[in-house]
Coordinates of C-alpha atoms (C1' of nucleotides) in Angstrom, one line a residue:
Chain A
X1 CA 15.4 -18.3 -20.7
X2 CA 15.3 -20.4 -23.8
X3 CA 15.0 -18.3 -26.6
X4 CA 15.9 -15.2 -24.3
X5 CA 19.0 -14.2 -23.3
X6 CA 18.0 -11.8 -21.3
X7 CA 15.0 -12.0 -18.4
X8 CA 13.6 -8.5 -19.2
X9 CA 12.1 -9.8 -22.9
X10 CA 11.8 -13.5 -20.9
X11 CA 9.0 -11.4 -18.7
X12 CA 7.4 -8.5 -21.3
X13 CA 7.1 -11.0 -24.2
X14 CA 4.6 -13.0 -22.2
X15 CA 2.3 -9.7 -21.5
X16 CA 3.0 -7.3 -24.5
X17 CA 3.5 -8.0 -28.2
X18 CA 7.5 -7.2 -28.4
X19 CA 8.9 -6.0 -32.0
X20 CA 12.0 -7.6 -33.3
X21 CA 13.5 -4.0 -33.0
X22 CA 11.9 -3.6 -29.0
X23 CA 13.8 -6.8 -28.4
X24 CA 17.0 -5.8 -29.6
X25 CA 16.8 -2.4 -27.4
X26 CA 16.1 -4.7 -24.2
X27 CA 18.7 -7.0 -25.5
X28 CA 21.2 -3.7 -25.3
X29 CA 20.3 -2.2 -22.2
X30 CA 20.5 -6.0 -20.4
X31 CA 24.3 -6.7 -21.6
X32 CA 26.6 -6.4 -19.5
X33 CA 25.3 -5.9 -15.8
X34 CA 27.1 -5.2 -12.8
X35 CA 28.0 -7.8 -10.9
X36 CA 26.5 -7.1 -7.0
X37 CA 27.2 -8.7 -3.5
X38 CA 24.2 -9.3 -1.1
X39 CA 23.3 -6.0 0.8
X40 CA 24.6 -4.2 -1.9
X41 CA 22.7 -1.0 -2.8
X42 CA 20.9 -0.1 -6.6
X43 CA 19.8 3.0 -5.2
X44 CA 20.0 4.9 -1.8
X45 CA 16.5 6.8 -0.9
X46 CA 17.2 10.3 -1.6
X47 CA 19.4 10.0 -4.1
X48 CA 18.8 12.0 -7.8
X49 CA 18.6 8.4 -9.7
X50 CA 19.8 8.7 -12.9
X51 CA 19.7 4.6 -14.1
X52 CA 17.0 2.2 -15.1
X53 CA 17.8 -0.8 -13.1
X54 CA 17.1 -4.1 -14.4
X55 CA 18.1 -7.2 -11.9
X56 CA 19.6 -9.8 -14.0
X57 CA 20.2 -12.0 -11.4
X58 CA 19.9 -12.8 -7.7
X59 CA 16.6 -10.9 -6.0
X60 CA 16.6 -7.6 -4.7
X61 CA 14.3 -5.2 -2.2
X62 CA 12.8 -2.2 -1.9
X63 CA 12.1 -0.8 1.5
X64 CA 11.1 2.7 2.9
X65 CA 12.9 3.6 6.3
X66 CA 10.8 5.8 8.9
X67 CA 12.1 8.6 11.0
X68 CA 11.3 6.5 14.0
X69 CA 13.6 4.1 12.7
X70 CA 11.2 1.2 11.4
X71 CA 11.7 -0.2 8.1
X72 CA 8.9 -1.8 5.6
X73 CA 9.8 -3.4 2.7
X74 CA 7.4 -2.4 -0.5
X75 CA 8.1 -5.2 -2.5
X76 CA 10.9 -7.7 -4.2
X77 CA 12.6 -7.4 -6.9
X78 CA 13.5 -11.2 -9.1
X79 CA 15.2 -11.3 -12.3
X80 CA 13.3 -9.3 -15.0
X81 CA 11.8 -6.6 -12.4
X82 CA 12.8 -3.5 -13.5
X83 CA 12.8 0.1 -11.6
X84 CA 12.4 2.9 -12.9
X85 CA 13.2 5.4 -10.4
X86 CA 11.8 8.3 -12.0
X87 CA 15.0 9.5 -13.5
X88 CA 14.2 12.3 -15.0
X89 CA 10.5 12.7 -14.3
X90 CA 11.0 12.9 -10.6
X91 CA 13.3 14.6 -8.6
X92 CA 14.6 11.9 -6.0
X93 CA 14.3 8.1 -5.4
X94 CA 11.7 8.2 -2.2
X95 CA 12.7 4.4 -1.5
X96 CA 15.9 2.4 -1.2
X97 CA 16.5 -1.0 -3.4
X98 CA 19.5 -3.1 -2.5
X99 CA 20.3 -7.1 -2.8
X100 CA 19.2 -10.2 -0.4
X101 CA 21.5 -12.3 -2.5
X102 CA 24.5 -11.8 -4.6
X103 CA 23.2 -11.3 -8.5
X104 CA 23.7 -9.1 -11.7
X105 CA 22.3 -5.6 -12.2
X106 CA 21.9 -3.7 -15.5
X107 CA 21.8 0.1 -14.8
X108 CA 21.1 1.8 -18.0
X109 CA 21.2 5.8 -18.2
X110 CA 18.5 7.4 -18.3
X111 CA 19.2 9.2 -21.3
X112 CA 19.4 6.0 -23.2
X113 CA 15.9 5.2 -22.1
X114 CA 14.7 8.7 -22.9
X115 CA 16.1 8.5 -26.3
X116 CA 14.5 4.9 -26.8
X117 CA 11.0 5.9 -25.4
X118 CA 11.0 9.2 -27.6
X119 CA 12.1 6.7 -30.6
X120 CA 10.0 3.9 -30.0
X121 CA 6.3 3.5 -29.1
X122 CA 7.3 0.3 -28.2
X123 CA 9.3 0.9 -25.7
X124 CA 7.1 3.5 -24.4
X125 CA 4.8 1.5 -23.5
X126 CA 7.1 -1.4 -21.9
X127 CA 7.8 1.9 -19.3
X128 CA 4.1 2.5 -18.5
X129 CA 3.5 -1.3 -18.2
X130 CA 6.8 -1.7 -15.8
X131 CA 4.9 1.2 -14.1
X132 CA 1.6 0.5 -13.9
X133 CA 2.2 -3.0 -12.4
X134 CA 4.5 -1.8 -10.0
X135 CA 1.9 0.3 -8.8
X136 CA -0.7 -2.3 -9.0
X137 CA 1.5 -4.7 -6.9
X138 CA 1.7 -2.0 -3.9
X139 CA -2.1 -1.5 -3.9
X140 CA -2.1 -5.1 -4.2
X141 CA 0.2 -5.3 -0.6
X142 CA -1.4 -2.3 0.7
X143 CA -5.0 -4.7 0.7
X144 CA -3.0 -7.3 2.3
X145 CA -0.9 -5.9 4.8
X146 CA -3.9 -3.6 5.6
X147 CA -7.1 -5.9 6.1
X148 CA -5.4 -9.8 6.3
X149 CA -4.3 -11.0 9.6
X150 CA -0.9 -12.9 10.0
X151 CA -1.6 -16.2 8.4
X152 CA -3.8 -14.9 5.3
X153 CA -0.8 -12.2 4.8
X154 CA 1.9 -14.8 4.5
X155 CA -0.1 -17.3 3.0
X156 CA -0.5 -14.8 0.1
X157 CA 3.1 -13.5 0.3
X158 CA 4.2 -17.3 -0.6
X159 CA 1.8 -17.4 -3.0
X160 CA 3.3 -14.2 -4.7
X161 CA 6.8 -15.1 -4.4
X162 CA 6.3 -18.7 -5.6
X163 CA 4.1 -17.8 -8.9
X164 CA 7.2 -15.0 -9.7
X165 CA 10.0 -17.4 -9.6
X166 CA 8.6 -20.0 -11.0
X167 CA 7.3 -17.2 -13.9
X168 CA 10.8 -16.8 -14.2
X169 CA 12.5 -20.5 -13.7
X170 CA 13.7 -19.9 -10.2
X171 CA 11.2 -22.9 -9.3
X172 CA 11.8 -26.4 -9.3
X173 CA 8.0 -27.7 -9.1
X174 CA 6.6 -26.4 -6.2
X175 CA 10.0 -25.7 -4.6
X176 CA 11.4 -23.1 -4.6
X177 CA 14.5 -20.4 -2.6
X178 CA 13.3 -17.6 -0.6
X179 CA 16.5 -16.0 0.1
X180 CA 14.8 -13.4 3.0
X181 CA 15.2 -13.8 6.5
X182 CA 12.4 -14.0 8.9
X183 CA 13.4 -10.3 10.4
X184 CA 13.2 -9.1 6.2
X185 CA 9.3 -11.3 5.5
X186 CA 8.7 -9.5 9.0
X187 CA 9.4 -6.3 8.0
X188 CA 7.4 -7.1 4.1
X189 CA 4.4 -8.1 6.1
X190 CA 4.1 -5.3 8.8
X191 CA 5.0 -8.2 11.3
X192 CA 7.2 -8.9 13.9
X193 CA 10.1 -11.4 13.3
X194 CA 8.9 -13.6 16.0
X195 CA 5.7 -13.7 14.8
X196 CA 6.6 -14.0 10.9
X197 CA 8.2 -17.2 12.9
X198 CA 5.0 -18.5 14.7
X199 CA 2.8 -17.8 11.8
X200 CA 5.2 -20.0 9.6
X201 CA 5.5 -22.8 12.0
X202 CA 1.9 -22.8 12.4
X203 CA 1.1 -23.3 8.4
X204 CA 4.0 -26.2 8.5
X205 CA 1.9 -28.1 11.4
X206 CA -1.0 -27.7 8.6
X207 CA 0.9 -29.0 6.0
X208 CA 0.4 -25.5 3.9
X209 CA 4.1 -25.0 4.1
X210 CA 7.5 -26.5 4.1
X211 CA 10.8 -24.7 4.5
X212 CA 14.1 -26.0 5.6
X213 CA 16.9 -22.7 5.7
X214 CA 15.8 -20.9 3.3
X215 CA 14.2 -23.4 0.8
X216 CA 10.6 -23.5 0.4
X217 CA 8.2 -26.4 -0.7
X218 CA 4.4 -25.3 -1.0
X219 CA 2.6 -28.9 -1.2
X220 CA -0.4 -27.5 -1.9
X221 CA -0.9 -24.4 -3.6
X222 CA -4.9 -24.6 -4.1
X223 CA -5.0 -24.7 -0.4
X224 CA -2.4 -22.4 0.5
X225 CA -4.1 -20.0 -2.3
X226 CA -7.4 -20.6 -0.5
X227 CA -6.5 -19.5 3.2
X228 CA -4.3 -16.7 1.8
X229 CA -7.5 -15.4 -0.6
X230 CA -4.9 -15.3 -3.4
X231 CA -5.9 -14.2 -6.8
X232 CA -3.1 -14.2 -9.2
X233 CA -4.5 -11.4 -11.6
X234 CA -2.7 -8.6 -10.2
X235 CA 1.0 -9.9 -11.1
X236 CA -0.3 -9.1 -14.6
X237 CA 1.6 -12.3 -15.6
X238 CA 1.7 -13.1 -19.4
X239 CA 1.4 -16.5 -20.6
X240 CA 1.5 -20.5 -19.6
X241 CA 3.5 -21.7 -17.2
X242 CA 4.0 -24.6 -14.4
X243 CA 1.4 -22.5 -12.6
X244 CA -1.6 -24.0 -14.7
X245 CA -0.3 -27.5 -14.1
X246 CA -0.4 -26.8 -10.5
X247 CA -3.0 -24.0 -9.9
X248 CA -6.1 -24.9 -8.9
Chain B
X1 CA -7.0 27.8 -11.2
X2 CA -6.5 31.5 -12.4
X3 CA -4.0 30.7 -15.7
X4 CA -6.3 27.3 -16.0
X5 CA -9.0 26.0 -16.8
X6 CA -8.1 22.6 -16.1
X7 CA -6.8 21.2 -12.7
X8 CA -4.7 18.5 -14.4
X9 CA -2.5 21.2 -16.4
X10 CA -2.5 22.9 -12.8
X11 CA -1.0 20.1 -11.0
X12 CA 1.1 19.0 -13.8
X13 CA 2.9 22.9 -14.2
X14 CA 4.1 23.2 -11.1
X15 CA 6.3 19.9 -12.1
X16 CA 7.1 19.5 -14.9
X17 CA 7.7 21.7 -18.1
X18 CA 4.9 21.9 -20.1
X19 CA 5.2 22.8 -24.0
X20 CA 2.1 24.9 -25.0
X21 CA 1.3 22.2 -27.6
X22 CA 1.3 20.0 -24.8
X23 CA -0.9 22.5 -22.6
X24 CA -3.5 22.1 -25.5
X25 CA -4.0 18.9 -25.5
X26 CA -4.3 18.5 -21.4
X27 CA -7.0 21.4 -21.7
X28 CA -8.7 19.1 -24.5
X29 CA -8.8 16.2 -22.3
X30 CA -10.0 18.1 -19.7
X31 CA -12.7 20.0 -21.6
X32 CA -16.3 19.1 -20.9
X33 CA -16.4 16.2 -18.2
X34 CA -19.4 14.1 -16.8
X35 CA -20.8 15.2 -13.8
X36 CA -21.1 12.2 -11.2
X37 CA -23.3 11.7 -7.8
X38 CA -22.3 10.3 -4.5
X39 CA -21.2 6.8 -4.5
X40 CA -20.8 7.0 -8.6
X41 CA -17.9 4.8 -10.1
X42 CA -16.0 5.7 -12.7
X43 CA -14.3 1.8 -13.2
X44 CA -15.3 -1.0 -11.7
X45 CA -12.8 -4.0 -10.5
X46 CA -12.1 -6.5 -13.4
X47 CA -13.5 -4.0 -15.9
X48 CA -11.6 -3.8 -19.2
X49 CA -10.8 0.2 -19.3
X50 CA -11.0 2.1 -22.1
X51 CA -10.2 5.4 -20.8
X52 CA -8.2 7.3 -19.0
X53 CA -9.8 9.3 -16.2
X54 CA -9.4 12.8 -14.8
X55 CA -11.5 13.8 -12.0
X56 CA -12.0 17.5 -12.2
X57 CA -13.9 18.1 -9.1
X58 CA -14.5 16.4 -6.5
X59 CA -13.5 14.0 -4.3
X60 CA -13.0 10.1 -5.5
X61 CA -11.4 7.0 -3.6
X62 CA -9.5 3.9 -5.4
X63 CA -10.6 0.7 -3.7
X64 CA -10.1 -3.0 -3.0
X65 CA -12.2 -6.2 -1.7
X66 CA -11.6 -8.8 -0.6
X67 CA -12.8 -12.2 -0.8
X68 CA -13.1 -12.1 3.1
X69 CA -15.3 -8.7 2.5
X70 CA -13.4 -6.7 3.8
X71 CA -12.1 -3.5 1.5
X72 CA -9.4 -1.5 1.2
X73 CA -9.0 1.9 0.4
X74 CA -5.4 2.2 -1.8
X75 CA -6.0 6.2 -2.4
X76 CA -8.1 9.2 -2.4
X77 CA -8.3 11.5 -5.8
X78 CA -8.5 15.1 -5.8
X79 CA -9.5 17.3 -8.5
X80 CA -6.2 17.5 -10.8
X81 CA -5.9 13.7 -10.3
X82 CA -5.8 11.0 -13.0
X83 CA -6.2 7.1 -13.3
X84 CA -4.3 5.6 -15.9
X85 CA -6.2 1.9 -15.7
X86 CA -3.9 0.0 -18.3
X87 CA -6.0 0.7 -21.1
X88 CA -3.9 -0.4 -23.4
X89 CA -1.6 -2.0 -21.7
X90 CA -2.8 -4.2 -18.9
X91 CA -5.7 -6.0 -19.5
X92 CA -8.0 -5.5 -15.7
X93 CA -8.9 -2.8 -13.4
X94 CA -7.4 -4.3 -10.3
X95 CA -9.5 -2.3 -8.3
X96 CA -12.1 0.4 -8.2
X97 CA -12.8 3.8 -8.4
X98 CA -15.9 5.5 -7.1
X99 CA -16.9 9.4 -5.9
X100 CA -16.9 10.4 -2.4
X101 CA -19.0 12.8 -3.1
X102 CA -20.4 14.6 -6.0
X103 CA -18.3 15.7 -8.5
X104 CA -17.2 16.1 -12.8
X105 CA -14.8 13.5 -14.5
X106 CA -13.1 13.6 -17.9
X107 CA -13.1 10.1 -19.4
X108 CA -10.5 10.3 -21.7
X109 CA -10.5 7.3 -24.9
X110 CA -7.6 5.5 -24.3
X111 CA -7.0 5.7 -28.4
X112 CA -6.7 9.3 -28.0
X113 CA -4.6 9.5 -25.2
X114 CA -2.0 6.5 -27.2
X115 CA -1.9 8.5 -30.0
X116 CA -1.3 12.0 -27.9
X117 CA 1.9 10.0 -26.1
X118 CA 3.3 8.6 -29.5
X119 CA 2.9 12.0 -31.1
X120 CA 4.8 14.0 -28.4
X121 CA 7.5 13.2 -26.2
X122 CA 6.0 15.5 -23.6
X123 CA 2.6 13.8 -23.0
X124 CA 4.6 10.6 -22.6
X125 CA 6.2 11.9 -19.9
X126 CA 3.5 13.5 -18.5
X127 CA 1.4 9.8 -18.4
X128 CA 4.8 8.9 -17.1
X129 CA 5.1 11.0 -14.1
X130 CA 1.7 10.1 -13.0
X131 CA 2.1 6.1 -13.2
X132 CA 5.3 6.9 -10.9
X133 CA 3.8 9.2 -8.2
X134 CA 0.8 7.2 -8.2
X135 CA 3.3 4.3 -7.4
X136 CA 5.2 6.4 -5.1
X137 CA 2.3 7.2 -3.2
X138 CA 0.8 3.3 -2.9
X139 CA 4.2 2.9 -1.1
X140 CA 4.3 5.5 1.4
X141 CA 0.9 4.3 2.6
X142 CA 2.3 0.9 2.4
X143 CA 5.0 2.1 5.1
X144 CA 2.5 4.5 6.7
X145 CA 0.0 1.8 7.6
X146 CA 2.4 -1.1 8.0
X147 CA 4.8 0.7 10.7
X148 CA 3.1 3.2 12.4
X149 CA 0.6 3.1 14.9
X150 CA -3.2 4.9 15.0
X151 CA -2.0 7.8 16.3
X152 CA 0.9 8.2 13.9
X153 CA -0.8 7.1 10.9
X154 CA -4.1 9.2 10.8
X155 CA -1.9 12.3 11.5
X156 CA 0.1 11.4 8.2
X157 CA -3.0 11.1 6.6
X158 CA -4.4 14.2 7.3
X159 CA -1.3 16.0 6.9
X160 CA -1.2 14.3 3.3
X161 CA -4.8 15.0 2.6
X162 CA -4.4 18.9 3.4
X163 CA -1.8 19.4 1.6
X164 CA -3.2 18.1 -1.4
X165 CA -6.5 19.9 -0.6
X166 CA -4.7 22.9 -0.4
X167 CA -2.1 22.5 -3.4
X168 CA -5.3 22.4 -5.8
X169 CA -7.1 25.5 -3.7
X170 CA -9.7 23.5 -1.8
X171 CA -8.2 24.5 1.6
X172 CA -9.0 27.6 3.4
X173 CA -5.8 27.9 5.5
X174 CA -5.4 25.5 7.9
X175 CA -9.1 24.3 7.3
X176 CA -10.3 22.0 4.6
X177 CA -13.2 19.8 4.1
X178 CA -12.6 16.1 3.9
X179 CA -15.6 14.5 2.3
X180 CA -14.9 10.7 3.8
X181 CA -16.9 9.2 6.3
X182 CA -14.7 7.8 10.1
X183 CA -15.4 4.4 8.0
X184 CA -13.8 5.2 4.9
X185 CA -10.8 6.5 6.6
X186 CA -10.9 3.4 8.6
X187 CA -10.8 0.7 5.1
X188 CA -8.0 3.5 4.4
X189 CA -6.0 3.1 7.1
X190 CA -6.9 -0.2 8.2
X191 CA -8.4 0.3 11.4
X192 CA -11.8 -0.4 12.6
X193 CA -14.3 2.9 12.4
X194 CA -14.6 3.0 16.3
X195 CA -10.6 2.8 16.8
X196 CA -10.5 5.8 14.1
X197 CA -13.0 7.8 15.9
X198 CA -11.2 7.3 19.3
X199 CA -7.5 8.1 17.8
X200 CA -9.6 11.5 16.2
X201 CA -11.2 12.5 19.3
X202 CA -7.4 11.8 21.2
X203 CA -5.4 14.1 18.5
X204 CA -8.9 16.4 19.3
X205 CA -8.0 16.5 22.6
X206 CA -4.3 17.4 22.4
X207 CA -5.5 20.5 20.2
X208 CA -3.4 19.0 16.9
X209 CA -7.0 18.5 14.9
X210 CA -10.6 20.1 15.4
X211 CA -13.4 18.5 13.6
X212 CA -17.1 19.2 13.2
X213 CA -18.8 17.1 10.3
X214 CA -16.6 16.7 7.5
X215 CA -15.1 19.9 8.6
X216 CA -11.3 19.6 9.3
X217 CA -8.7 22.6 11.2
X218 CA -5.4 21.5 11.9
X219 CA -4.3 23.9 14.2
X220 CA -0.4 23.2 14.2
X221 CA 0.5 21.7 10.8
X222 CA 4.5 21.5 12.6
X223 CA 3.5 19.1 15.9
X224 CA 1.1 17.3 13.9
X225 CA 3.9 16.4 11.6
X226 CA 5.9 16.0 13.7
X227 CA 3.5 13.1 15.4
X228 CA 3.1 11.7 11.7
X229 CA 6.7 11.4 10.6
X230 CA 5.4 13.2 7.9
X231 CA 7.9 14.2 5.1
X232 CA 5.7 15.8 2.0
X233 CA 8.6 14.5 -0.8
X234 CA 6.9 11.5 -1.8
X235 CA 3.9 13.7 -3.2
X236 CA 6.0 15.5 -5.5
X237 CA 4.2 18.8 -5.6
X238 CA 5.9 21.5 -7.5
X239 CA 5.7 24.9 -6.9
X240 CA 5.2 27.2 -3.8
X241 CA 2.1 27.1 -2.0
X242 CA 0.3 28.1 1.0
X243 CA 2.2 25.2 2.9
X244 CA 5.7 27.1 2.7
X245 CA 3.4 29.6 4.6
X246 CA 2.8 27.1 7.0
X247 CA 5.0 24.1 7.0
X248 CA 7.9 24.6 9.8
Chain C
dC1 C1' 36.7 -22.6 19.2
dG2 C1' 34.6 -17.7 20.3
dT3 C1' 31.6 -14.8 17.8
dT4 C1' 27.8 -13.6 15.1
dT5 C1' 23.6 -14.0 12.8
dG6 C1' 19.3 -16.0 12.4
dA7 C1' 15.6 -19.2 14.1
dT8 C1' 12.8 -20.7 17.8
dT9 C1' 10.1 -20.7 22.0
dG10 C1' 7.7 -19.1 26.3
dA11 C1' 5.6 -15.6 29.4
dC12 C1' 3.4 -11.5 29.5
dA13 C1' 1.6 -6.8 27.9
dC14 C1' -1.0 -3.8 25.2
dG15 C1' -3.0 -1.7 21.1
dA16 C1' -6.6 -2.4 18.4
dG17 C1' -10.8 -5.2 17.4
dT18 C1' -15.5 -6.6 18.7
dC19 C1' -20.0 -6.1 20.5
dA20 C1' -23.4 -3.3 22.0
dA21 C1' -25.9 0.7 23.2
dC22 C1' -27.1 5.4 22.5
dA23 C1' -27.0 10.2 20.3
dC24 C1' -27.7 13.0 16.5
dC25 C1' -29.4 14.5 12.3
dA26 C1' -31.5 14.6 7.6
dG27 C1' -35.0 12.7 5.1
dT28 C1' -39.4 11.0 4.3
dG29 C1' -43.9 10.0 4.5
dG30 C1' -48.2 9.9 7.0
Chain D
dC1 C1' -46.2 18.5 12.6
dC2 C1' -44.6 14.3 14.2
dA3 C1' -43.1 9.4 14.0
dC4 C1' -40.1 6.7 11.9
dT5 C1' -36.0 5.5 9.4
dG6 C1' -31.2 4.9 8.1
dG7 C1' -26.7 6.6 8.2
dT8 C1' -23.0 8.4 11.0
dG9 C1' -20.6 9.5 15.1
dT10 C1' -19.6 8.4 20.1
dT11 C1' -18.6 5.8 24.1
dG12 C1' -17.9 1.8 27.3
dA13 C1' -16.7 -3.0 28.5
dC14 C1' -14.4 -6.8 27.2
dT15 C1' -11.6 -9.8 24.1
dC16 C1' -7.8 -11.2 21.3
dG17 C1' -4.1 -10.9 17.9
dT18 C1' 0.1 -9.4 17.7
dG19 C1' 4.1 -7.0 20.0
dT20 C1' 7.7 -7.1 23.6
dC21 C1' 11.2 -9.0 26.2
dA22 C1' 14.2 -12.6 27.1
dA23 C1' 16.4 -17.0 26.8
dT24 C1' 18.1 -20.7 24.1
dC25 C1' 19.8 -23.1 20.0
dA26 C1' 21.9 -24.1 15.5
dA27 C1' 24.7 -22.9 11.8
dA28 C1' 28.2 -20.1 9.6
dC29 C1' 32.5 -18.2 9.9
dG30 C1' 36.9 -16.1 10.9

DNA sequence: CGTTTGATTGACACGAGTCAACACCAGTGG
DNA sequence: CCACTGGTGTTGACTCGTGTCAATCAAACG
């Protein structure tokens, strides 16, 4: 925001030192966008991708689907999350992205990204940091889906989701819209829906958590942080924000 | 093997097209090596890394604690595997990296391996590809241990671990040793050791795994798949191997 | 208004965790 | 040569967190 018109170089030139030239290449490939309705698909699992995604606006999802017909979501996608799906390092996408809200997607070819990475060192590197931290933020859910129990897990999935929107002025102090259903958190957290909805009710009757649809208010995130053993270090997040005014 | 003398370049040409300039420089990388005992790390969580790692033989694990104490195990490395840890790019190890047995690294400068990507297109790509499959594979375990049960998952788990034994020639058919203790595989597929040893001794008893010591047969690589829900895509092996032998 | 989608709650079941004991084996040192 | 040790695997009995099934409710929507 501010200074950035586009959420991409909003993100990176908190984390990496941008040149004047990098910017204007991010500035190109996030004209435009496609405007997208909730539900609507970036990519189909299986499919040869042949775009680098950037969501502009609204969030997004990426899930895996299992032959026994479960489904777990590996992650969400705000404003400024990129994916790059491989293109033309691997073969096919081996997940599925698509909206949980109505937004704005840039796809740019991969050809143009090629052509930019070979050009620019800069840019380069923005790909292996988009990369590397997506990988870090699956080990990061594989640690807490794998050896949390139900409370801890979404405790630290609030955490998360409220440190990235704020990082990206989707907050409004400590409020902020979680536009997932229960069934969807369920399905992030290796839950059950009705469990997702027991865990949530129990951290309201703590005072941890407030929600009303799909707004959430965390009134205290030192707390919240605490039960959910949060430690913000693995979102890799760049410079000041609201967070230090409210972080413990 | 055979053509190689170093497991990454063997991995990586079954994949990808490698120039022989950019042959050279893998086998540079991959020359020498320091050998490394049981239990050895080659980063520690919240180090700043300064190289990149290939382990060259060997069998290494990628870990996570928690403040709770408990630990996580995000991924096993075989000979041929690599750890890009940020270097340059992200300031923290987000987690650590120790030998499951003993074994030879390459720790690779970071500077050198910067200098290799901006010089040619083709090592980019190749640090590319393994940020993404590394990705890729944090995911499937994501799904793996989030939606299946124990039965299910340590089937996929063994199903992934032999084929990757066997893709870099450490399997002898259907047999292959898997250096991890019952409570290693536990941290890695979030189970408790005793639950692990009971699902073993259950997929022992319906003849889809034998076992003595670290010793491992899978006597019918189809049914145990089958129980797994195992679909090899997501480790984006290359070539032919022994598994089109076996695979159904 | 019916219909649909998502949230909520209760009763009950079960997979996996916990606790504890024992077996086995490789060292190691007396 | 044997006693002792620590690490790993194995098994049983019991507990408990989470899943399953089912009913109800509220809001959104054509």
């Amino acid at each position: 925001m501010g200074a950035f018109d586009n959420p991409l170089a909003a993100k990176l030139s908190g984390v990496l030192d941008l040149g004047e030239e990098d910017r204007r290449v991010l500035d190109g490939w996030c004209a435009g966008g496609v405007p997208l309705g909730h539900d609507q698909h970036l990519v189909r699992e299986g499919d040869k991708p042949v775009h680098f995604c950037v969501v502009l606006d609204g969030w997004a999802h990426r899930y895996k689907l299992l032959p026994s017909g479960g489904r777990q979501i590996v992650g969400f996608m705000l404003p400024g999350d990129t994916c790059d799906l491989y293109g033309s390092v691997l073969p096919r996408a081996d997940h599925g992205i698509a909206m949980l809200t109505p937004g704005r997607v840039a796809f740019v070819p991969q050809r143009l990204v090629e052509e930019a990475a070979a050009r620019r060192p800069g840019v380069e590197r923005i790909l292996r940091w988009c990369a590397l931290a997506d990988a870090s933020l699956a080990r990061t859910w594989l640690a807490n889906n794998g050896r949390r129990n139900a409370r801890e897990r979404l405790a630290h999935l609030l955490c998360e989701l409220w440190l990235r929107a704020d990082q990206v002025g989707l907050a409004r102090g400590r409020t902020f819209d979680l536009p997932a259903t229960q069934d969807e958190l369920a399905d992030a957290l290796a839950l059950t829906p009705v469990h997702v909805n027991r865990t949530l009710r129990g951290l309201q009757g703590d005072g941890l958590v407030d929600y009303q649809g799909r707004e959430f208010t965390l009134p205290d995130l030192g707390r919240l942080a605490g039960v959910a053993g949060f430690d913000p270090a693995y979102l890799h997040l760049g410079g000041p924000s609201a967070r230090d005014a409210v972080w413990p």
